[in-house]
mmCIF file of C-alpha atoms and ligand atoms in Angstrom:
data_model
loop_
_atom_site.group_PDB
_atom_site.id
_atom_site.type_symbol
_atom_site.label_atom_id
_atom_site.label_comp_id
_atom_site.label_asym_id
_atom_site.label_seq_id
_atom_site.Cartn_x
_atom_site.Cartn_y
_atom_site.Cartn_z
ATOM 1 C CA UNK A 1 94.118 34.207 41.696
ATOM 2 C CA UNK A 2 92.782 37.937 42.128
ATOM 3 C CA UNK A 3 93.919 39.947 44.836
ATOM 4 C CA UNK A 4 96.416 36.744 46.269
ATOM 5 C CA UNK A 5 99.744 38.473 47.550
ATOM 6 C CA UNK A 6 102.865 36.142 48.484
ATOM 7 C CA UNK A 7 104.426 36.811 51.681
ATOM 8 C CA UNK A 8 107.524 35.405 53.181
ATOM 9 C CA UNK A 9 107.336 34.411 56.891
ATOM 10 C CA UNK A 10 110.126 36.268 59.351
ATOM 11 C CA UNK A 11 109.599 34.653 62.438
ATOM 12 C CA UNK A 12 107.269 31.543 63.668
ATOM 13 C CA UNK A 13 106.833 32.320 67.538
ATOM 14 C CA UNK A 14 105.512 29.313 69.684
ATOM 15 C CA UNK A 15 104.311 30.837 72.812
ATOM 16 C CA UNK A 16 103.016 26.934 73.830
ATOM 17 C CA UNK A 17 102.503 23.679 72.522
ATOM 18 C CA UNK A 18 99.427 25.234 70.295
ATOM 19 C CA UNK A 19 99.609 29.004 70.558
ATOM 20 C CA UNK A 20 101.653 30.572 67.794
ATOM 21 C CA UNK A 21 102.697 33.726 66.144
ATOM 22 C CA UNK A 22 103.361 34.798 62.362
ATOM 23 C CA UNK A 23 105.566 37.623 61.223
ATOM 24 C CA UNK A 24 105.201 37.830 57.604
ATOM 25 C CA UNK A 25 106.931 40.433 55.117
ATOM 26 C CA UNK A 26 103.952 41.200 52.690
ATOM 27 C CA UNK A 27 103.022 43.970 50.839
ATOM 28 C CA UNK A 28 99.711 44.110 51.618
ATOM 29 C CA UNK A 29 97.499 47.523 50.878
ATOM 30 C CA UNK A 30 96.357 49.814 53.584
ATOM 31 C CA UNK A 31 94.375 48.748 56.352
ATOM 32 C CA UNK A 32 92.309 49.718 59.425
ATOM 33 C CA UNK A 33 92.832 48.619 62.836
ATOM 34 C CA UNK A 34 90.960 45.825 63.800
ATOM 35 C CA UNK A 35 90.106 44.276 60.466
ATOM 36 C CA UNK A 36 91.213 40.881 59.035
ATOM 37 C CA UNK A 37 92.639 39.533 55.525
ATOM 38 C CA UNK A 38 92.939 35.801 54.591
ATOM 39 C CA UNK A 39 95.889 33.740 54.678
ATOM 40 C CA UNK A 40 96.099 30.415 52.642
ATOM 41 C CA UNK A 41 98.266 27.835 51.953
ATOM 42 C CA UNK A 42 97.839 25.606 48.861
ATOM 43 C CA UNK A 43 98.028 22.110 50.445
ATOM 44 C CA UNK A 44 97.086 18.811 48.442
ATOM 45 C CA UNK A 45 96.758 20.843 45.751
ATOM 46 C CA UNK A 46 94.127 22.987 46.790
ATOM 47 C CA UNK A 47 94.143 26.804 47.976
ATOM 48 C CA UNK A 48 92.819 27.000 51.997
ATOM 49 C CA UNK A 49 92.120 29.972 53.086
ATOM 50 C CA UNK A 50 91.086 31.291 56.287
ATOM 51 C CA UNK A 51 90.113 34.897 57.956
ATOM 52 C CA UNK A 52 92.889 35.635 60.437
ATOM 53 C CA UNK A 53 92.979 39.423 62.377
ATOM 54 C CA UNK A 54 95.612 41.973 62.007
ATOM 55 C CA UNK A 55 97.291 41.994 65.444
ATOM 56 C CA UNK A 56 99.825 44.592 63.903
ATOM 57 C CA UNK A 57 98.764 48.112 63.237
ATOM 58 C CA UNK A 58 98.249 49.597 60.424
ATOM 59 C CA UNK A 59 101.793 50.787 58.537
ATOM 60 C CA UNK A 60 103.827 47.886 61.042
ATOM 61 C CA UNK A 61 106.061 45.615 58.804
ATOM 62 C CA UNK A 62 105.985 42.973 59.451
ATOM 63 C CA UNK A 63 102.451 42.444 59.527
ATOM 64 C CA UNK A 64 101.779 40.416 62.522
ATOM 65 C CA UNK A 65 98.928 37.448 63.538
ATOM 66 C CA UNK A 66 98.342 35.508 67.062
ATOM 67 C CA UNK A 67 96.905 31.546 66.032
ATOM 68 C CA UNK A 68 95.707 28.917 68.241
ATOM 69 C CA UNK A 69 96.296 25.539 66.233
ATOM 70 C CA UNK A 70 92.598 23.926 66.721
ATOM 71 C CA UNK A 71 92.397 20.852 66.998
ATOM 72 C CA UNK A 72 92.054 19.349 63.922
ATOM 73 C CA UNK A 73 92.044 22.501 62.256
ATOM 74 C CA UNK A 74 93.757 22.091 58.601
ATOM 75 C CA UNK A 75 95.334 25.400 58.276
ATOM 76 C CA UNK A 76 96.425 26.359 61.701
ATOM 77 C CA UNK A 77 97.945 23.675 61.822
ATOM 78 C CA UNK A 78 99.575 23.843 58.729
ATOM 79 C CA UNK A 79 100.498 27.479 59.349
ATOM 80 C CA UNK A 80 101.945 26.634 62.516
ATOM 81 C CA UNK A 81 104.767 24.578 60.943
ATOM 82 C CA UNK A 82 105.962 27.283 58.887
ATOM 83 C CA UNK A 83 109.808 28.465 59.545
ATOM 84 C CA UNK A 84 111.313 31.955 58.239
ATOM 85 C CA UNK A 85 111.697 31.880 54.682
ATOM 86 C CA UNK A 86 108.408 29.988 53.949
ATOM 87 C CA UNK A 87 106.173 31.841 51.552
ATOM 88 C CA UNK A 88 102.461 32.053 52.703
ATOM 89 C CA UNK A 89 99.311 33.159 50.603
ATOM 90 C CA UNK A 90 97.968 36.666 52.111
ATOM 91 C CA UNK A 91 94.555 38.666 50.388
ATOM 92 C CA UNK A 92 96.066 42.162 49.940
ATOM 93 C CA UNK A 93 93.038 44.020 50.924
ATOM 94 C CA UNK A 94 91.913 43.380 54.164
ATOM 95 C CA UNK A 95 87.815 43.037 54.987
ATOM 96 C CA UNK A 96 85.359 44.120 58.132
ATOM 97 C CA UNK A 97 83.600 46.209 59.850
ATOM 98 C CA UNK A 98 85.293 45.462 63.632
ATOM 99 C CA UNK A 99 86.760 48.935 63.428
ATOM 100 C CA UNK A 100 86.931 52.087 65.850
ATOM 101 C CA UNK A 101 85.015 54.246 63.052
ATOM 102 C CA UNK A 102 82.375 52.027 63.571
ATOM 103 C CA UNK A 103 82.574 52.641 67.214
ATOM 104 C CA UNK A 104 80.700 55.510 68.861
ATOM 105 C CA UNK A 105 82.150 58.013 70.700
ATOM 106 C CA UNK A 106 81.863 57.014 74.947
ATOM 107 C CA UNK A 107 83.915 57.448 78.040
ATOM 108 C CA UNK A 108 85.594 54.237 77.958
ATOM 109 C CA UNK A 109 86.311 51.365 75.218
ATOM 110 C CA UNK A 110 85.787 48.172 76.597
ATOM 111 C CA UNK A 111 87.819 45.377 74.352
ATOM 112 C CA UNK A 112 86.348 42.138 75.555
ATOM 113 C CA UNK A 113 88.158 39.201 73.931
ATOM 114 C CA UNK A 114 89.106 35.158 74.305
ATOM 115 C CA UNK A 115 91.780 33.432 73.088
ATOM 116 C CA UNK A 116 93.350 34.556 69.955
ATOM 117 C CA UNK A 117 90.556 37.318 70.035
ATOM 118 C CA UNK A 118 92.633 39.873 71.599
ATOM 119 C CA UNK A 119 94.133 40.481 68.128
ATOM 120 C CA UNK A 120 92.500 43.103 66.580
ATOM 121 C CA UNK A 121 92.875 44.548 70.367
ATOM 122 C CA UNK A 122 96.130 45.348 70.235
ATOM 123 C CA UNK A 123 96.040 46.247 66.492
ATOM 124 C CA UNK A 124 93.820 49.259 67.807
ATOM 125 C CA UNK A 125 95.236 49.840 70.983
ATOM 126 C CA UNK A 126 98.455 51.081 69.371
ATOM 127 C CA UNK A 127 96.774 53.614 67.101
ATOM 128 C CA UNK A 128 96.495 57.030 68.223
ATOM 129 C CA UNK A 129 92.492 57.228 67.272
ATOM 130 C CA UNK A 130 91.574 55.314 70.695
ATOM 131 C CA UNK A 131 93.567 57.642 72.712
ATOM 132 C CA UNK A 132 92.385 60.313 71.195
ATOM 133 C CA UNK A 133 88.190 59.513 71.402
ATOM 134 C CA UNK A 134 88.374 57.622 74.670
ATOM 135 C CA UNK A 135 89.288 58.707 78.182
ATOM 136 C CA UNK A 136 89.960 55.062 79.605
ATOM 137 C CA UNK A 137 90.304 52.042 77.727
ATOM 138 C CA UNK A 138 90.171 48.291 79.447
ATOM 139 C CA UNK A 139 91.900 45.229 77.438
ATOM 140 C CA UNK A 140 90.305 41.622 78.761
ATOM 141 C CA UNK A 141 91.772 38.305 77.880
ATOM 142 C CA UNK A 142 89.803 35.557 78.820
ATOM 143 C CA UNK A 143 92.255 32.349 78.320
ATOM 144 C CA UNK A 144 92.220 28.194 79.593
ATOM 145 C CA UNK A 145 95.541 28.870 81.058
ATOM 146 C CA UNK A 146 98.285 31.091 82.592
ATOM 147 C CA UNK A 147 100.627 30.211 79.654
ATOM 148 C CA UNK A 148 97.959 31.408 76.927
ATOM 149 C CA UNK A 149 98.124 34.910 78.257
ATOM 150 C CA UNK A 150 101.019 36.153 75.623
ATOM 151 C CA UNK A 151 101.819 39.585 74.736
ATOM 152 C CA UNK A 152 102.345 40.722 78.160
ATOM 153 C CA UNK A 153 105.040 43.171 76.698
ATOM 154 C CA UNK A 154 102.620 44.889 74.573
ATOM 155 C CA UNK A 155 100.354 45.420 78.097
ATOM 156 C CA UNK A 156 103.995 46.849 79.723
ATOM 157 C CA UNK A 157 104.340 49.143 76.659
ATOM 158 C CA UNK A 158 100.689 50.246 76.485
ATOM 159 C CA UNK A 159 100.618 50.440 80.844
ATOM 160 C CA UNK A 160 103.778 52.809 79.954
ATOM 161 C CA UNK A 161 102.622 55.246 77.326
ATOM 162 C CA UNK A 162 98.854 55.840 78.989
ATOM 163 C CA UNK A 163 99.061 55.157 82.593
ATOM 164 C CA UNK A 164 96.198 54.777 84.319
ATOM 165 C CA UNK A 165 94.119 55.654 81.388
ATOM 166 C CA UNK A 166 94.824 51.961 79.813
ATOM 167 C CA UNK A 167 93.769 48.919 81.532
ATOM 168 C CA UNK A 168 94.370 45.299 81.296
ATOM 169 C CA UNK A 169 92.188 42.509 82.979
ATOM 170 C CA UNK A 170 92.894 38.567 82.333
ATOM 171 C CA UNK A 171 90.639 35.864 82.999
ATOM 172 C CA UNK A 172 92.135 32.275 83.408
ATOM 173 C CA UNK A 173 89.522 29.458 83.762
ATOM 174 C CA UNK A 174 91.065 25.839 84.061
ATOM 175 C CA UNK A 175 93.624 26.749 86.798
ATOM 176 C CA UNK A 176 94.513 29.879 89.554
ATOM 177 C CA UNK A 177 96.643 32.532 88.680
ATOM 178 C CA UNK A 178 97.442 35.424 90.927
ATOM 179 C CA UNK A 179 96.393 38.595 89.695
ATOM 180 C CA UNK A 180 93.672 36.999 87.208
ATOM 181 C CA UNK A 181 89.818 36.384 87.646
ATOM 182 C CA UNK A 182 88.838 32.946 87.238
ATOM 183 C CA UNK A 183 85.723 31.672 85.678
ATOM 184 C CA UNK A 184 84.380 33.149 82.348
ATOM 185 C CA UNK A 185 83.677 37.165 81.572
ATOM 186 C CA UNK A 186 79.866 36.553 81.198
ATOM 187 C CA UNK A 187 79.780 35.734 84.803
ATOM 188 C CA UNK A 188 81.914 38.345 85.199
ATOM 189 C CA UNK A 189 79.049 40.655 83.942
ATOM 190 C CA UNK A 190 76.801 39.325 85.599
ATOM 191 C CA UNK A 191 78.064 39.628 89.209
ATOM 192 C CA UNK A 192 80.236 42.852 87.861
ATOM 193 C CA UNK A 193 82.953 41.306 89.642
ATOM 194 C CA UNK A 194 84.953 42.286 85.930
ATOM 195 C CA UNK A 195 83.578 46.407 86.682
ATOM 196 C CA UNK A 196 85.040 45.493 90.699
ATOM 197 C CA UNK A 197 88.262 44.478 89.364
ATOM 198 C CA UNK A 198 88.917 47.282 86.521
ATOM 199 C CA UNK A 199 87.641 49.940 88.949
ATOM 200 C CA UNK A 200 85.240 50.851 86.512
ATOM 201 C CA UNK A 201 81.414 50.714 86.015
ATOM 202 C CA UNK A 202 79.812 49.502 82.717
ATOM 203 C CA UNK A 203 77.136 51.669 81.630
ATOM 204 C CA UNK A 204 75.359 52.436 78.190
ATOM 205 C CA UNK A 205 76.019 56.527 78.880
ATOM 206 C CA UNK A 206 79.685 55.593 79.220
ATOM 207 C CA UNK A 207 80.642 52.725 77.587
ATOM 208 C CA UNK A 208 81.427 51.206 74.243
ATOM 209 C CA UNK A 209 82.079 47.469 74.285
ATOM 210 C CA UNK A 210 83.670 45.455 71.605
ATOM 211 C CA UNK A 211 83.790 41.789 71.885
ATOM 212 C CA UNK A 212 85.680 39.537 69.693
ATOM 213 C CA UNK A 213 86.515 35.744 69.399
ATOM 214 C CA UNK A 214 84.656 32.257 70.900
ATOM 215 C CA UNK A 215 80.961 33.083 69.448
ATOM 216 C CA UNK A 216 79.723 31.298 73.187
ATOM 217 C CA UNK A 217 81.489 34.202 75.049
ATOM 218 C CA UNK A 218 79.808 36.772 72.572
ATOM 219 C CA UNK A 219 76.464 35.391 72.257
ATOM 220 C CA UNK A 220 76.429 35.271 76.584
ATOM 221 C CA UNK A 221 77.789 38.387 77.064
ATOM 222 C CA UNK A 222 75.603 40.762 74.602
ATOM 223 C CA UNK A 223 72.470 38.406 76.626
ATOM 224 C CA UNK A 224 73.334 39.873 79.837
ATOM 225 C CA UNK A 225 74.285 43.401 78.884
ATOM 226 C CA UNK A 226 71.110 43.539 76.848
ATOM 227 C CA UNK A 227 69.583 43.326 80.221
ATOM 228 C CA UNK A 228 71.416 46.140 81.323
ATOM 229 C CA UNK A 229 70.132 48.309 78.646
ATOM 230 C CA UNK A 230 73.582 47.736 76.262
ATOM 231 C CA UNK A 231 72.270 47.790 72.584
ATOM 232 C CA UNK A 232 74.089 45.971 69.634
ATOM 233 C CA UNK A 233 75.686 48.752 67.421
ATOM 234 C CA UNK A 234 73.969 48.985 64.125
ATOM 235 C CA UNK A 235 75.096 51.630 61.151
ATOM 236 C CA UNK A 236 71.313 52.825 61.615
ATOM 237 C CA UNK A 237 70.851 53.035 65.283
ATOM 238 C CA UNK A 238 73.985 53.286 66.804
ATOM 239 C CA UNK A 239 74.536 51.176 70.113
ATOM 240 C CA UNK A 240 76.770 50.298 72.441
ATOM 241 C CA UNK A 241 77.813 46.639 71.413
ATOM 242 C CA UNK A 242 80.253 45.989 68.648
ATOM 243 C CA UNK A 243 80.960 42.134 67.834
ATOM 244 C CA UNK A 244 83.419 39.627 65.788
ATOM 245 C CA UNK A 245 82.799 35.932 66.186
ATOM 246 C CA UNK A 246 85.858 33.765 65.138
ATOM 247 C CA UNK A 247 83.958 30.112 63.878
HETATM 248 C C1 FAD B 301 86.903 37.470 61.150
HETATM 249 C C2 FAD B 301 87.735 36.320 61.692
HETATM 250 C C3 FAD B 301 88.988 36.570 62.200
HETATM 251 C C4 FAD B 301 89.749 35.519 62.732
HETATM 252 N N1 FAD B 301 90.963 35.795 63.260
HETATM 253 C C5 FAD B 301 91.668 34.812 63.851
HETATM 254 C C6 FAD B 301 92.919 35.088 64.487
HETATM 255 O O1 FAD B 301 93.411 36.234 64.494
HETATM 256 N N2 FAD B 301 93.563 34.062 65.071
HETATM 257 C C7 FAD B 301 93.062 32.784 65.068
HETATM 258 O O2 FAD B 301 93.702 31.887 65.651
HETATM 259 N N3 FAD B 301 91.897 32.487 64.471
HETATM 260 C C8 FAD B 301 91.205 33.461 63.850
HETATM 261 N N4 FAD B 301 90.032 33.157 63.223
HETATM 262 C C9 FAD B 301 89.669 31.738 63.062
HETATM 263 C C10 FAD B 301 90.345 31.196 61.776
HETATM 264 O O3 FAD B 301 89.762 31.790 60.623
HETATM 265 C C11 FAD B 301 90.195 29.667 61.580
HETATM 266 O O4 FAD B 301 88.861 29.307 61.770
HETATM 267 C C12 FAD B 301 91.052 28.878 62.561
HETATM 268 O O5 FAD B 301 92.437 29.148 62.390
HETATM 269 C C13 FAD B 301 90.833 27.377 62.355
HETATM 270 O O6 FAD B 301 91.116 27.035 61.017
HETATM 271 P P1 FAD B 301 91.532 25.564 60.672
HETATM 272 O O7 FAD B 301 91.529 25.383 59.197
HETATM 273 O O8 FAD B 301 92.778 25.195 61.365
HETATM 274 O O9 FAD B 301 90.389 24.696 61.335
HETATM 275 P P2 FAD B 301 88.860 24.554 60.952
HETATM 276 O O10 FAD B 301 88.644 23.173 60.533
HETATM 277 O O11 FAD B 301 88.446 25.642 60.032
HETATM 278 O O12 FAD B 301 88.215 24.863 62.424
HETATM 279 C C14 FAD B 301 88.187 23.905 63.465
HETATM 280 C C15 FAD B 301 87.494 24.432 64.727
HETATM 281 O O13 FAD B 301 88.449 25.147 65.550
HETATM 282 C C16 FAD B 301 87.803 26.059 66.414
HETATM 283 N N5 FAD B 301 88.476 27.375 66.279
HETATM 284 C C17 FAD B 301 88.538 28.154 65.173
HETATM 285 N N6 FAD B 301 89.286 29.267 65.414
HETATM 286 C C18 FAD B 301 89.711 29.196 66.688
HETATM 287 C C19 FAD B 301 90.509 30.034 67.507
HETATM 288 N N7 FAD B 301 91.032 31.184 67.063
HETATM 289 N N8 FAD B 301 90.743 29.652 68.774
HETATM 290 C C20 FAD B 301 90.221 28.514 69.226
HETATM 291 N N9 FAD B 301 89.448 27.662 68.515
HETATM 292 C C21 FAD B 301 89.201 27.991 67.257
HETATM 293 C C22 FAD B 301 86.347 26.061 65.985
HETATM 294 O O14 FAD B 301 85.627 25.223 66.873
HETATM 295 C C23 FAD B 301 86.383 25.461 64.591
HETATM 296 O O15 FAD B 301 85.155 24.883 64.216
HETATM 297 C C24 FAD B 301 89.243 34.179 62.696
HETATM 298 C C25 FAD B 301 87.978 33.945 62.167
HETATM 299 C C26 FAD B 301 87.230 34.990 61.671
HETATM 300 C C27 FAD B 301 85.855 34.692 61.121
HETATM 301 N N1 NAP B 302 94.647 19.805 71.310
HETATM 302 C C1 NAP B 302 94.521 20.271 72.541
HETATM 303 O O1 NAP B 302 94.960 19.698 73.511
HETATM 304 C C2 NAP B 302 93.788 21.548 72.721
HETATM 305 C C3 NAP B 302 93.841 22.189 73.932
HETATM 306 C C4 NAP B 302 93.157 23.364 74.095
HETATM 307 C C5 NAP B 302 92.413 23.865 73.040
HETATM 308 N N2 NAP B 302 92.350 23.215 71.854
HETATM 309 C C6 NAP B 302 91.583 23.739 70.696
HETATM 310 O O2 NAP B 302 91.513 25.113 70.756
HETATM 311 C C7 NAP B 302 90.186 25.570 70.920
HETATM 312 C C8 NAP B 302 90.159 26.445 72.173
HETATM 313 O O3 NAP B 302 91.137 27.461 72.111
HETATM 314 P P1 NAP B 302 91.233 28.582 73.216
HETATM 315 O O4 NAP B 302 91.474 27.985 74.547
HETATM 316 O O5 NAP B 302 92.165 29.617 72.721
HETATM 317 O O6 NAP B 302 89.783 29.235 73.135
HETATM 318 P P2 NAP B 302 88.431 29.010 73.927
HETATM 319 O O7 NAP B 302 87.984 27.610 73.987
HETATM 320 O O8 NAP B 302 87.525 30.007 73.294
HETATM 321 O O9 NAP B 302 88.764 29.442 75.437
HETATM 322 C C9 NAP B 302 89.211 30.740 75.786
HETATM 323 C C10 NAP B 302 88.429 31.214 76.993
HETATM 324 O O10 NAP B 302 87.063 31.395 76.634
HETATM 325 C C11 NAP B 302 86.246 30.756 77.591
HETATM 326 N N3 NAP B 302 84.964 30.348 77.015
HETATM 327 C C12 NAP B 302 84.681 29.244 76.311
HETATM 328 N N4 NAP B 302 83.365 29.204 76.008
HETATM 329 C C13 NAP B 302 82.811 30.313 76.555
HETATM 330 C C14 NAP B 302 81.489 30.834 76.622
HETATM 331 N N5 NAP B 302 80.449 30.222 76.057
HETATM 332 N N6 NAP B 302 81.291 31.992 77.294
HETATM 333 C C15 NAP B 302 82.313 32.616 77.854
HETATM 334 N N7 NAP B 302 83.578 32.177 77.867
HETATM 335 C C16 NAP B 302 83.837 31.036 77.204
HETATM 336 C C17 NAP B 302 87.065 29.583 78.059
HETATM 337 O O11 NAP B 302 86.573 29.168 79.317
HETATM 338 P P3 NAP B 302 86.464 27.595 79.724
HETATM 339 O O12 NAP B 302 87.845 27.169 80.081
HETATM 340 O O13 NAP B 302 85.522 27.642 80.890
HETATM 341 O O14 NAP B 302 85.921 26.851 78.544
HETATM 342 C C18 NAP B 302 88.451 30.197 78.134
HETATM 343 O O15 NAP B 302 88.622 30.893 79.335
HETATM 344 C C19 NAP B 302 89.301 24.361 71.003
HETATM 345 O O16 NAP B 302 88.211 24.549 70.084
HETATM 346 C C20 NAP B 302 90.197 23.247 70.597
HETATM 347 O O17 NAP B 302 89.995 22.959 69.205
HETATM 348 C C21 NAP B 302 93.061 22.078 71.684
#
């Protein structure tokens, strides 16, 4: 089938019970931070495919994807079972539009995202375009619980190489963690207890905002920053609000 690539999995991380991990070999063509390909597995004798997020950067091999195994999801939980060696089904040209170059230039990047939806977060946040446009960028994960927040090297590593101008907030909403906010980021918005926390203020001047992963959090959040005079970013007139919904 056109444009299908086989890749063959390294390593199968299981961070919990449902939160998972691919490394896959593949030699998949060029592509830009923050987009997604499809990865498929041909099970009962059919090919299912599903859009996943880089969460490796461009040129990384392996290429590199963060999964939650939904509940009665048929591929992630398929995928989830694979062991190094498995072959997996991977579209060699990845697709989208949730990209920096379609980001205008600000003071700081906000990269608002749930779940699995900090993917194409760190995918960007280890290129050197970010860096280079932005003087501060903030990295939210909004999880159920403490052991969902994964990655926490990647934060060390990023913390390391930018100092204070990277910064990392998590949000953990079905139990207290120290250090996190609890609840959910639109009410973090709202009250700007999120802006508190960071140290910084959201504003349209100075802010770009891109918000990726439960459609709920996205669809709350652009409500109340619409009230605050936040615009959705458009290719015509250019805005401050730059969105991926994962289902
Ligand atoms: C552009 C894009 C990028 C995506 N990138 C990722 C990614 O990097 N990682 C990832 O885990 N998923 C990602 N998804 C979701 C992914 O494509 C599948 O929908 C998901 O793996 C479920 O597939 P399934 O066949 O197991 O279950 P399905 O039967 O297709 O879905 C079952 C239900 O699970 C829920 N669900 C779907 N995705 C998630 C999720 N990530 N976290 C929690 N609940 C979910 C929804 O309620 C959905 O209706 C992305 C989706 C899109 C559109
Ligand atoms: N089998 C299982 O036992 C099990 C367990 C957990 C999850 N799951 C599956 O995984 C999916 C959830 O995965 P996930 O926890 O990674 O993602 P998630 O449901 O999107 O939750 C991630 C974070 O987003 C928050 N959130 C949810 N809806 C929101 C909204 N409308 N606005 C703002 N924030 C919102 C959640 O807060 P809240 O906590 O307040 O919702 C949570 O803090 C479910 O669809 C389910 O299929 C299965």
């Amino acid at each position: 089938m056109k444009d299908w690539i086989e890749g063959v999995v390294t390593d199968n991380i299981h961070w919990t019970e449902f939160l998972f991990s691919l490394r896959i070999e593949a030699d998949v063509a060029p592509f830009k931070a923050g987009q997604f390909t499809s990865l498929a597995l041909d099970i009962g004798g059919e090919r299912i495919a599903r859009p996943y997020s880089y969460l490796s950067s461009p040129g990384q091999q392996p290429v590199e994807f963060f999964f939650y195994a939904a509940t009665g999801g048929v591929l992630s939980n398929a995928l989830i079972k694979l062991q190094a060696g498995d072959r997996v089904w991977l579209k060699e040209h990845a697709n989208g539009f949730f990209t920096l170059d379609e980001v205008p230039d600000a003071r700081d990047l906000w990269l608002l995202g749930t779940g699995t939806g900090v993917a194409p977060f760190y995918s960007i946040a280890r290129t050197p375009e970010p860096w280079q446009r932005f003087e501060n960028v903030i990295l939210v994960n909004a999880v159920r619980n403490g052991e969902d927040l994964q990655y926490l090297d990647l934060i060390d590593e990023l913390r390391e190489t930018h100092g204070d101008r990277f910064r990392f907030q998590a949000f953990v909403s079905r139990e207290k963690v120290p250090g996190t906010l609890s609840g959910r980021i639109p009410s973090a918005l709202a009250d700007r207890s999120l802006e508190t926390a960071v140290g910084l203020e959201l504003t349209p001047e100075q802010s770009q905002i891109m918000l990726c992963g439960n459609p709920g959090m996205v669809a709350d959040s652009i409500e109340l920053l619409k009230q605050r005079g936040f615009r959705k970013n458009r290719r015509r007139t250019p805005g401050h609000l730059t969105t991926e919904n994962y289902w």
